[in-house]
Amino acid sequence: MLPWFAAAGALWVGGCGATDDVLDEEITDEGSIEAGSVEEVVETDAQALTEGAPITTHNASCLHLTDQNTWSTYASYMAQVPNARSVGDVLLDLNRAGPMLTSSTRPAATGYKGGFRWNDGDMATADWIPQGMTAGVAAGKNVLLTAWHYPKTPDKGVRVSLVDISDMSGSAVNYRHLLMVRPTAAGNFTTVPIHGGGLTWYGNYIYMADTSNGIRVFDLTQIREVNTSATCEDAIGKTGSVWCAYGYKYVLPQVSAYVVPSSIAKPCKPTFSWLGKDTRASSSVVLSGEYCNAGDSPCPNGGTAGLGGRLYRWPVDTATNRLKLTSGVVRPERAYVMNEPNVQGVAPIMTNDDTTSYWLSSTRYGGALFKVSTTASRTAYLSGSSQWVRMPQGMHATASGTNLWTDTEGYESVTNPATGGRVVVYVNQASVD
């Protein structure tokens, strides 16, 4: 497998100005948004970019997030919704089977070890499209979560697939979809009408990228079972004497969100396209980053080739599993310009503790895995060269440095998992390191 390198014309990306602030096969590691007002902050400097070049340090001192601090309020709203359920309860009530991939049904991927596809209905539906993914442990099970975006109207928001991947040696994995919801009042909730491009998992909290605003947080201890009768097929929230979620049996509620204040303008204000998890170097962070392309998303705020996408490291307070506040706000501990287009997800290279190397999932060239760092040009594994899956999305790297997981959104209407249909696969990290 030969690494593929490319060069593209240079473009310029804004900066912030000078400042000193700046699974294994069994996984074993764990409505509208308003922001506060501060003095307007914009970026002022710039740097040239070249596709495939090393990632470069980005001065993100102009940026911070504020906690909407609805943790108690939203929990009190959900307290008025009956039938609380645990993740363990849902894991005992999985209602769909995803067949394991075989030698004749699996896609090509360097270091391939295993994977599954969704059931026939989920492989073919145009109503829901897989996006971000993450993984962890719950109720003694190894669990994978995949977010699905609803592209139609009325916007049903985001659903998440809860998949039991504890045993990848059988004929299928079992899973169930839950609808993500946001509490709106005591005893009521609505959908979360965003893209769901990224997920990550710390403790009881599931973090989800909110493209234009920041990061939303959902609480696995707040799951509710709701009504699935015909009354609820086209309804959300309290409906008469029952609670509905468009026919889904379980809802996963939002508890808070971290948002970019409205006074922080582009290009300092980033897009939150996807998320990842990094626990290297005795620290825990939520990774976030931008999807950019040469067309309608030339980050940030113009330029060509879409190479200016930025990768941010948001520190996590390990005592609470919430983002770490400093003087009342969350500041990125570090940021990079990726020099790569069409990035859909990120995972840390777990054999490297210095936090300067990553895998990037990209839909460039129909599908690619980019190994990037601050010290070397990228190494690329391409779908077109039978080195990676087609249309990859989110990623999760096991802390042991053994497996790298990824999901795909599916290529057009293809349902064959070997040629572009929707899959979840894992590969040997060492094979792509």
CSV table of C-alpha atoms in Angstrom, one decimal:
chain,number,residue,atom,x,y,z
A,1,MET,CA,0.0,0.0,0.0
A,2,LEU,CA,1.7,3.1,-1.2
A,3,PRO,CA,0.9,6.4,0.7
A,4,TRP,CA,-0.7,9.0,-1.5
A,5,PHE,CA,0.4,12.6,-1.4
A,6,ALA,CA,-1.1,15.6,-3.1
A,7,ALA,CA,-0.3,19.2,-3.3
A,8,ALA,CA,-2.8,21.9,-4.0
A,9,GLY,CA,-2.7,25.7,-4.5
A,10,ALA,CA,-2.1,27.7,-1.4
A,11,LEU,CA,-4.8,29.6,0.3
A,12,TRP,CA,-5.0,31.8,3.4
A,13,VAL,CA,-6.6,31.1,6.7
A,14,GLY,CA,-7.3,33.6,9.5
A,15,GLY,CA,-5.6,33.4,12.8
A,16,CYS,CA,-6.1,35.2,16.1
A,17,GLY,CA,-3.0,37.3,16.5
A,18,ALA,CA,0.0,36.8,18.8
A,19,THR,CA,-0.6,35.8,22.4
A,20,ASP,CA,0.8,33.5,25.1
A,21,ASP,CA,-2.7,32.0,25.8
A,22,VAL,CA,-3.2,29.9,24.0
A,23,LEU,CA,-11.6,-1.3,20.8
A,24,ASP,CA,-9.7,-3.8,21.3
A,25,GLU,CA,-12.3,-6.3,20.0
A,26,GLU,CA,-13.8,-5.5,23.4
A,27,ILE,CA,-13.7,-1.8,24.1
A,28,THR,CA,-12.3,-1.2,27.5
A,29,ASP,CA,-12.2,2.6,27.8
A,30,GLU,CA,-14.8,4.2,28.6
A,31,GLY,CA,-34.6,24.7,19.7
A,32,SER,CA,-32.2,27.6,19.2
A,33,ILE,CA,-29.2,28.3,21.2
A,34,GLU,CA,-28.4,31.7,22.7
A,35,ALA,CA,-25.0,32.8,23.9
A,36,GLY,CA,-23.8,35.5,26.2
A,37,SER,CA,-22.3,38.8,25.1
A,38,VAL,CA,-18.8,39.9,25.3
A,39,GLU,CA,-16.7,42.4,23.3
A,40,GLU,CA,-16.5,41.3,19.7
A,41,VAL,CA,-13.5,39.2,18.8
A,42,VAL,CA,-12.2,38.6,15.3
A,43,GLU,CA,-9.1,37.0,13.8
A,44,THR,CA,-6.5,39.1,12.2
A,45,ASP,CA,-3.5,37.1,10.8
A,46,ALA,CA,-3.2,34.5,8.1
A,47,GLN,CA,-1.1,31.6,6.9
A,48,ALA,CA,-0.6,29.7,3.6
A,49,LEU,CA,-1.9,26.2,3.3
A,50,THR,CA,-0.9,23.2,1.1
A,51,GLU,CA,-2.9,20.0,0.9
A,52,GLY,CA,-1.1,17.0,2.5
A,53,ALA,CA,1.3,19.2,4.4
A,54,PRO,CA,1.9,18.7,8.2
A,55,ILE,CA,-0.9,20.1,10.4
A,56,THR,CA,0.1,23.5,11.8
A,57,THR,CA,-0.5,25.1,15.1
A,58,HIS,CA,-3.4,27.6,15.1
A,59,ASN,CA,-3.7,30.5,17.5
A,60,ALA,CA,-7.2,30.1,19.0
A,61,SER,CA,-6.9,32.5,21.8
A,62,CYS,CA,-9.8,34.5,20.4
A,63,LEU,CA,-12.2,31.6,21.0
A,64,HIS,CA,-14.1,30.3,23.9
A,65,LEU,CA,-17.3,28.5,24.7
A,66,THR,CA,-19.9,29.3,27.4
A,67,ASP,CA,-21.9,26.6,29.3
A,68,GLN,CA,-25.7,27.2,28.9
A,69,ASN,CA,-25.9,25.6,32.3
A,70,THR,CA,-29.3,24.0,31.9
A,71,TRP,CA,-28.1,20.8,33.7
A,72,SER,CA,-30.5,21.2,36.6
A,73,THR,CA,-33.3,22.8,34.6
A,74,TYR,CA,-33.5,20.2,31.9
A,75,ALA,CA,-33.3,17.4,34.5
A,76,SER,CA,-36.2,18.9,36.4
A,77,TYR,CA,-38.2,19.1,33.2
A,78,MET,CA,-37.5,15.4,32.4
A,79,ALA,CA,-38.5,14.5,36.0
A,80,GLN,CA,-42.1,15.2,35.0
A,81,VAL,CA,-41.8,12.6,32.2
A,82,PRO,CA,-42.5,9.1,33.5
A,83,ASN,CA,-40.8,5.7,32.7
A,84,ALA,CA,-37.1,6.5,33.3
A,85,ARG,CA,-34.9,3.8,31.9
A,86,SER,CA,-31.2,3.0,32.2
A,87,VAL,CA,-28.8,2.1,29.4
A,88,GLY,CA,-28.8,-1.4,30.7
A,89,ASP,CA,-32.6,-1.5,30.3
A,90,VAL,CA,-32.3,-0.5,26.7
A,91,LEU,CA,-29.5,-3.0,26.1
A,92,LEU,CA,-32.0,-5.7,27.2
A,93,ASP,CA,-34.5,-4.4,24.7
A,94,LEU,CA,-32.6,-4.2,21.4
A,95,ASN,CA,-35.0,-4.8,18.5
A,96,ARG,CA,-32.8,-4.9,15.3
A,97,ALA,CA,-30.1,-7.1,14.0
A,98,GLY,CA,-27.1,-6.0,12.0
A,99,PRO,CA,-25.5,-8.9,10.1
A,100,MET,CA,-21.7,-9.3,10.5
A,101,LEU,CA,-19.7,-8.6,7.4
A,102,THR,CA,-18.1,-11.6,5.7
A,103,SER,CA,-15.3,-12.1,3.2
A,104,SER,CA,-17.8,-11.5,0.4
A,105,THR,CA,-19.8,-8.6,1.9
A,106,ARG,CA,-17.1,-6.5,3.6
A,107,PRO,CA,-15.5,-3.5,2.0
A,108,ALA,CA,-11.7,-3.2,1.5
A,109,ALA,CA,-9.9,-1.5,4.3
A,110,THR,CA,-6.2,-1.6,5.3
A,111,GLY,CA,-5.8,-3.7,8.5
A,112,TYR,CA,-9.5,-4.9,8.4
A,113,LYS,CA,-10.5,-7.0,11.4
A,114,GLY,CA,-14.3,-7.1,11.4
A,115,GLY,CA,-17.5,-5.2,11.2
A,116,PHE,CA,-21.3,-5.2,10.6
A,117,ARG,CA,-23.9,-3.7,8.4
A,118,TRP,CA,-27.3,-2.4,9.4
A,119,ASN,CA,-30.5,-4.3,8.8
A,120,ASP,CA,-32.1,-4.1,5.3
A,121,GLY,CA,-34.4,-1.2,6.1
A,122,ASP,CA,-31.6,0.9,7.6
A,123,MET,CA,-29.3,0.1,4.6
A,124,ALA,CA,-31.9,1.4,2.1
A,125,THR,CA,-33.7,4.2,3.9
A,126,ALA,CA,-33.4,7.7,2.5
A,127,ASP,CA,-35.0,9.1,5.7
A,128,TRP,CA,-32.0,8.7,7.9
A,129,ILE,CA,-28.3,9.1,7.1
A,130,PRO,CA,-25.5,7.8,9.4
A,131,GLN,CA,-23.1,10.5,10.7
A,132,GLY,CA,-20.9,10.7,13.8
A,133,MET,CA,-20.0,7.7,16.0
A,134,THR,CA,-18.4,6.9,19.3
A,135,ALA,CA,-18.0,3.9,21.6
A,136,GLY,CA,-17.7,3.1,25.3
A,137,VAL,CA,-18.8,0.7,28.1
A,138,ALA,CA,-22.2,0.7,29.7
A,139,ALA,CA,-23.9,-1.9,32.0
A,140,GLY,CA,-20.9,-4.2,31.5
A,141,LYS,CA,-21.3,-4.2,27.7
A,142,ASN,CA,-19.1,-2.8,24.9
A,143,VAL,CA,-21.4,-0.3,23.2
A,144,LEU,CA,-21.2,1.7,20.0
A,145,LEU,CA,-23.3,4.7,19.2
A,146,THR,CA,-24.0,6.1,15.7
A,147,ALA,CA,-25.9,9.3,15.0
A,148,TRP,CA,-28.3,9.5,12.1
A,149,HIS,CA,-29.4,12.8,10.5
A,150,TYR,CA,-33.0,13.3,9.2
A,151,PRO,CA,-32.9,15.3,5.9
A,152,LYS,CA,-36.6,15.7,5.4
A,153,THR,CA,-39.5,17.7,6.8
A,154,PRO,CA,-40.8,17.9,9.4
A,155,ASP,CA,-37.3,17.7,10.8
A,156,LYS,CA,-37.2,14.8,13.2
A,157,GLY,CA,-33.7,15.8,14.2
A,158,VAL,CA,-31.2,13.1,15.2
A,159,ARG,CA,-31.6,9.5,16.2
A,160,VAL,CA,-28.8,7.5,17.7
A,161,SER,CA,-28.2,3.7,17.3
A,162,LEU,CA,-27.2,1.9,20.5
A,163,VAL,CA,-25.3,-1.2,19.4
A,164,ASP,CA,-24.1,-4.0,21.6
A,165,ILE,CA,-20.7,-4.9,20.2
A,166,SER,CA,-19.5,-7.1,23.1
A,167,ASP,CA,-19.4,-10.2,20.9
A,168,MET,CA,-18.1,-9.6,17.4
A,169,SER,CA,-17.8,-13.3,16.7
A,170,GLY,CA,-21.5,-14.1,16.1
A,171,SER,CA,-23.6,-13.8,13.0
A,172,ALA,CA,-25.0,-10.3,13.9
A,173,VAL,CA,-25.0,-7.5,16.4
A,174,ASN,CA,-28.2,-6.2,18.1
A,175,TYR,CA,-29.1,-2.6,18.2
A,176,ARG,CA,-32.0,-0.1,18.7
A,177,HIS,CA,-32.5,3.5,17.7
A,178,LEU,CA,-33.3,6.2,20.3
A,179,LEU,CA,-34.5,9.7,19.4
A,180,MET,CA,-32.4,12.6,20.7
A,181,VAL,CA,-34.6,15.3,22.3
A,182,ARG,CA,-34.4,18.6,24.1
A,183,PRO,CA,-36.6,19.4,27.1
A,184,THR,CA,-38.7,22.5,26.6
A,185,ALA,CA,-40.8,22.7,29.7
A,186,ALA,CA,-41.8,20.6,32.7
A,187,GLY,CA,-42.9,17.3,31.3
A,188,ASN,CA,-42.3,18.1,27.6
A,189,PHE,CA,-39.6,17.9,25.0
A,190,THR,CA,-39.0,18.4,21.3
A,191,THR,CA,-36.6,17.2,18.6
A,192,VAL,CA,-32.9,18.3,18.1
A,193,PRO,CA,-33.0,19.6,14.5
A,194,ILE,CA,-29.3,19.5,13.8
A,195,HIS,CA,-26.9,17.4,11.6
A,196,GLY,CA,-25.5,15.1,14.2
A,197,GLY,CA,-22.1,15.1,12.5
A,198,GLY,CA,-20.1,14.1,15.5
A,199,LEU,CA,-20.4,12.2,18.8
A,200,THR,CA,-18.1,11.5,21.7
A,201,TRP,CA,-18.6,9.9,25.1
A,202,TYR,CA,-17.4,10.7,28.6
A,203,GLY,CA,-19.0,9.1,31.7
A,204,ASN,CA,-22.8,9.4,31.4
A,205,TYR,CA,-22.5,12.2,28.9
A,206,ILE,CA,-22.8,12.0,25.1
A,207,TYR,CA,-21.4,15.1,23.4
A,208,MET,CA,-22.9,15.9,19.9
A,209,ALA,CA,-21.6,18.5,17.4
A,210,ASP,CA,-24.0,21.4,16.8
A,211,THR,CA,-22.7,22.7,13.5
A,212,SER,CA,-23.4,26.4,13.8
A,213,ASN,CA,-23.3,26.8,17.6
A,214,GLY,CA,-21.0,24.5,19.5
A,215,ILE,CA,-21.5,21.2,21.4
A,216,ARG,CA,-24.6,19.8,22.9
A,217,VAL,CA,-24.6,17.3,25.8
A,218,PHE,CA,-27.0,14.4,26.4
A,219,ASP,CA,-27.3,12.4,29.6
A,220,LEU,CA,-27.6,8.6,29.5
A,221,THR,CA,-29.1,8.6,33.0
A,222,GLN,CA,-32.1,10.6,31.6
A,223,ILE,CA,-33.4,8.1,29.1
A,224,ARG,CA,-37.2,7.7,29.0
A,225,GLU,CA,-39.5,5.1,27.5
A,226,VAL,CA,-42.4,6.7,25.6
A,227,ASN,CA,-45.5,5.6,23.7
A,228,THR,CA,-45.3,3.8,20.4
A,229,SER,CA,-48.9,3.6,19.4
A,230,ALA,CA,-50.3,5.0,16.2
A,231,THR,CA,-51.0,8.2,18.0
A,232,CYS,CA,-47.3,8.9,18.2
A,233,GLU,CA,-46.2,8.0,14.7
A,234,ASP,CA,-46.3,11.7,13.7
A,235,ALA,CA,-46.0,13.4,17.1
A,236,ILE,CA,-43.3,14.6,19.4
A,237,GLY,CA,-43.5,15.5,23.1
A,238,LYS,CA,-46.6,15.4,25.4
A,239,THR,CA,-49.6,14.4,23.3
A,240,GLY,CA,-52.8,14.1,25.3
A,241,SER,CA,-52.0,11.8,28.1
A,242,VAL,CA,-48.9,10.2,26.5
A,243,TRP,CA,-45.4,11.2,25.5
A,244,CYS,CA,-44.4,10.6,21.8
A,245,ALA,CA,-41.1,10.5,19.8
A,246,TYR,CA,-42.3,9.8,16.2
A,247,GLY,CA,-42.8,6.2,17.0
A,248,TYR,CA,-39.4,5.6,18.7
A,249,LYS,CA,-39.7,3.8,22.1
A,250,TYR,CA,-36.9,5.6,23.9
A,251,VAL,CA,-35.6,9.2,24.0
A,252,LEU,CA,-32.2,10.5,25.0
A,253,PRO,CA,-32.5,14.0,26.4
A,254,GLN,CA,-30.2,16.9,26.2
A,255,VAL,CA,-29.0,18.4,29.5
A,256,SER,CA,-26.9,21.4,28.4
A,257,ALA,CA,-24.8,22.8,25.6
A,258,TYR,CA,-21.5,24.7,25.2
A,259,VAL,CA,-21.9,27.5,22.7
A,260,VAL,CA,-19.8,30.2,21.0
A,261,PRO,CA,-20.9,33.6,22.3
A,262,SER,CA,-22.7,35.7,19.6
A,263,SER,CA,-20.0,38.3,19.9
A,264,ILE,CA,-17.3,36.0,18.5
A,265,ALA,CA,-17.4,36.4,14.8
A,266,LYS,CA,-16.1,34.4,11.9
A,267,PRO,CA,-13.4,33.5,11.0
A,268,CYS,CA,-12.6,33.1,14.8
A,269,LYS,CA,-15.9,31.3,15.2
A,270,PRO,CA,-15.5,27.8,13.9
A,271,THR,CA,-17.9,25.3,12.5
A,272,PHE,CA,-18.5,22.2,14.7
A,273,SER,CA,-18.8,19.6,12.0
A,274,TRP,CA,-17.6,16.5,14.0
A,275,LEU,CA,-16.2,15.4,17.3
A,276,GLY,CA,-13.7,12.9,18.7
A,277,LYS,CA,-12.2,11.6,22.0
A,278,ASP,CA,-8.6,11.8,23.1
A,279,THR,CA,-7.3,10.5,26.4
A,280,ARG,CA,-3.6,10.6,25.6
A,281,ALA,CA,-0.9,12.1,27.8
A,282,SER,CA,-2.9,11.7,31.0
A,283,SER,CA,-5.4,14.2,29.8
A,284,SER,CA,-9.0,14.0,28.5
A,285,VAL,CA,-10.3,16.2,25.7
A,286,VAL,CA,-13.2,16.5,23.3
A,287,LEU,CA,-11.9,17.0,19.8
A,288,SER,CA,-13.9,19.1,17.4
A,289,GLY,CA,-13.3,20.2,13.9
A,290,GLU,CA,-14.5,21.6,10.6
A,291,TYR,CA,-15.7,20.1,7.4
A,292,CYS,CA,-14.4,22.2,4.5
A,293,ASN,CA,-14.4,21.7,0.7
A,294,ALA,CA,-13.6,23.5,-2.5
A,295,GLY,CA,-17.3,24.4,-3.1
A,296,ASP,CA,-19.9,25.6,-0.6
A,297,SER,CA,-17.7,25.2,2.5
A,298,PRO,CA,-14.3,26.8,1.8
A,299,CYS,CA,-13.2,27.3,5.5
A,300,PRO,CA,-12.8,29.7,7.0
A,301,ASN,CA,-14.8,32.4,5.2
A,302,GLY,CA,-13.5,32.0,1.7
A,303,GLY,CA,-10.4,30.8,-0.1
A,304,THR,CA,-10.0,27.8,-2.4
A,305,ALA,CA,-9.6,24.1,-2.0
A,306,GLY,CA,-11.1,24.1,1.5
A,307,LEU,CA,-7.9,23.3,3.3
A,308,GLY,CA,-8.4,25.7,6.2
A,309,GLY,CA,-10.4,23.4,8.5
A,310,ARG,CA,-9.4,23.6,12.1
A,311,LEU,CA,-9.1,20.9,14.8
A,312,TYR,CA,-9.6,22.0,18.4
A,313,ARG,CA,-8.8,20.3,21.8
A,314,TRP,CA,-11.4,21.1,24.5
A,315,PRO,CA,-10.3,20.0,28.0
A,316,VAL,CA,-12.6,17.7,30.0
A,317,ASP,CA,-12.8,17.8,33.8
A,318,THR,CA,-12.4,14.2,34.7
A,319,ALA,CA,-14.1,14.7,38.1
A,320,THR,CA,-17.4,15.6,36.4
A,321,ASN,CA,-16.9,14.5,32.7
A,322,ARG,CA,-18.0,18.0,31.7
A,323,LEU,CA,-15.9,20.5,29.8
A,324,LYS,CA,-13.4,22.3,32.0
A,325,LEU,CA,-14.2,25.9,32.9
A,326,THR,CA,-11.5,28.5,33.3
A,327,SER,CA,-12.7,31.8,34.6
A,328,GLY,CA,-16.2,30.8,33.7
A,329,VAL,CA,-15.6,29.7,30.1
A,330,VAL,CA,-14.1,26.8,28.1
A,331,ARG,CA,-11.0,27.5,26.2
A,332,PRO,CA,-9.3,25.2,23.7
A,333,GLU,CA,-6.1,23.9,25.1
A,334,ARG,CA,-4.7,23.7,21.6
A,335,ALA,CA,-5.8,24.0,17.9
A,336,TYR,CA,-4.4,23.1,14.5
A,337,VAL,CA,-5.1,23.8,10.9
A,338,MET,CA,-5.4,20.5,9.2
A,339,ASN,CA,-4.4,21.2,5.6
A,340,GLU,CA,-6.9,18.5,4.5
A,341,PRO,CA,-10.3,18.8,2.8
A,342,ASN,CA,-13.6,17.1,3.4
A,343,VAL,CA,-12.8,15.9,6.9
A,344,GLN,CA,-15.7,14.0,8.6
A,345,GLY,CA,-14.1,12.7,11.8
A,346,VAL,CA,-11.0,12.3,14.0
A,347,ALA,CA,-9.3,9.8,16.2
A,348,PRO,CA,-6.0,10.1,18.2
A,349,ILE,CA,-3.1,7.9,17.3
A,350,MET,CA,-3.0,6.2,20.6
A,351,THR,CA,0.7,5.0,20.4
A,352,ASN,CA,1.8,8.6,20.4
A,353,ASP,CA,1.4,10.5,23.7
A,354,ASP,CA,2.4,13.9,22.5
A,355,THR,CA,-1.1,14.7,21.1
A,356,THR,CA,0.3,16.0,17.8
A,357,SER,CA,-0.8,13.1,15.6
A,358,TYR,CA,-4.2,12.1,14.4
A,359,TRP,CA,-6.2,10.0,12.0
A,360,LEU,CA,-8.7,12.1,9.9
A,361,SER,CA,-11.7,10.5,8.2
A,362,SER,CA,-12.4,12.2,4.9
A,363,THR,CA,-14.8,11.8,2.0
A,364,ARG,CA,-12.1,13.3,-0.3
A,365,TYR,CA,-11.5,10.9,-3.3
A,366,GLY,CA,-14.7,9.0,-2.4
A,367,GLY,CA,-13.3,8.0,1.0
A,368,ALA,CA,-9.9,8.3,2.7
A,369,LEU,CA,-8.1,7.9,6.0
A,370,PHE,CA,-5.4,10.5,6.5
A,371,LYS,CA,-2.7,10.0,9.1
A,372,VAL,CA,-1.4,13.5,10.0
A,373,SER,CA,1.0,15.1,12.4
A,374,THR,CA,2.8,18.3,13.0
A,375,THR,CA,6.1,16.8,11.8
A,376,ALA,CA,5.4,14.9,8.6
A,377,SER,CA,3.3,15.1,5.4
A,378,ARG,CA,0.2,13.0,5.5
A,379,THR,CA,-0.1,9.3,4.7
A,380,ALA,CA,-3.3,8.5,2.9
A,381,TYR,CA,-5.3,5.3,2.6
A,382,LEU,CA,-7.8,5.7,-0.3
A,383,SER,CA,-11.1,4.0,-1.1
A,384,GLY,CA,-10.3,4.2,-4.8
A,385,SER,CA,-7.1,2.1,-4.1
A,386,SER,CA,-9.0,-0.4,-2.0
A,387,GLN,CA,-7.2,0.9,1.1
A,388,TRP,CA,-10.2,2.4,2.9
A,389,VAL,CA,-14.0,2.4,3.1
A,390,ARG,CA,-16.2,4.6,0.9
A,391,MET,CA,-17.8,7.7,2.4
A,392,PRO,CA,-16.4,7.3,6.0
A,393,GLN,CA,-17.8,9.4,8.8
A,394,GLY,CA,-16.9,9.3,12.6
A,395,MET,CA,-14.1,7.3,14.2
A,396,HIS,CA,-13.2,5.9,17.6
A,397,ALA,CA,-9.7,4.6,18.6
A,398,THR,CA,-9.5,2.2,21.6
A,399,ALA,CA,-7.3,3.4,24.3
A,400,SER,CA,-5.2,0.2,24.2
A,401,GLY,CA,-4.0,1.2,20.7
A,402,THR,CA,-5.5,-2.0,19.2
A,403,ASN,CA,-8.6,-1.1,17.1
A,404,LEU,CA,-9.7,1.9,15.0
A,405,TRP,CA,-13.5,2.0,14.4
A,406,THR,CA,-15.3,4.0,11.7
A,407,ASP,CA,-18.8,4.2,10.2
A,408,THR,CA,-19.9,5.2,6.7
A,409,GLU,CA,-22.9,7.1,5.5
A,410,GLY,CA,-23.4,5.1,2.3
A,411,TYR,CA,-22.6,6.0,-1.3
A,412,GLU,CA,-25.7,7.3,-3.1
A,413,SER,CA,-28.3,4.5,-3.0
A,414,VAL,CA,-25.9,1.6,-2.8
A,415,THR,CA,-27.0,-1.1,-0.4
A,416,ASN,CA,-24.3,-3.6,-1.0
A,417,PRO,CA,-21.9,-3.2,2.0
A,418,ALA,CA,-18.9,-4.4,-0.1
A,419,THR,CA,-19.3,-1.6,-2.7
A,420,GLY,CA,-20.4,1.5,-0.7
A,421,GLY,CA,-23.4,0.5,1.4
A,422,ARG,CA,-23.6,1.6,5.0
A,423,VAL,CA,-21.2,-0.3,7.4
A,424,VAL,CA,-19.4,-0.1,10.7
A,425,VAL,CA,-15.9,-1.6,10.6
A,426,TYR,CA,-12.8,-1.8,12.8
A,427,VAL,CA,-9.2,-2.2,11.7
A,428,ASN,CA,-5.9,-2.9,13.4
A,429,GLN,CA,-4.4,0.5,14.5
A,430,ALA,CA,-0.9,-0.7,13.8
A,431,SER,CA,-1.7,-1.4,10.1
A,432,VAL,CA,-2.5,2.3,9.5
A,433,ASP,CA,0.0,3.8,12.0
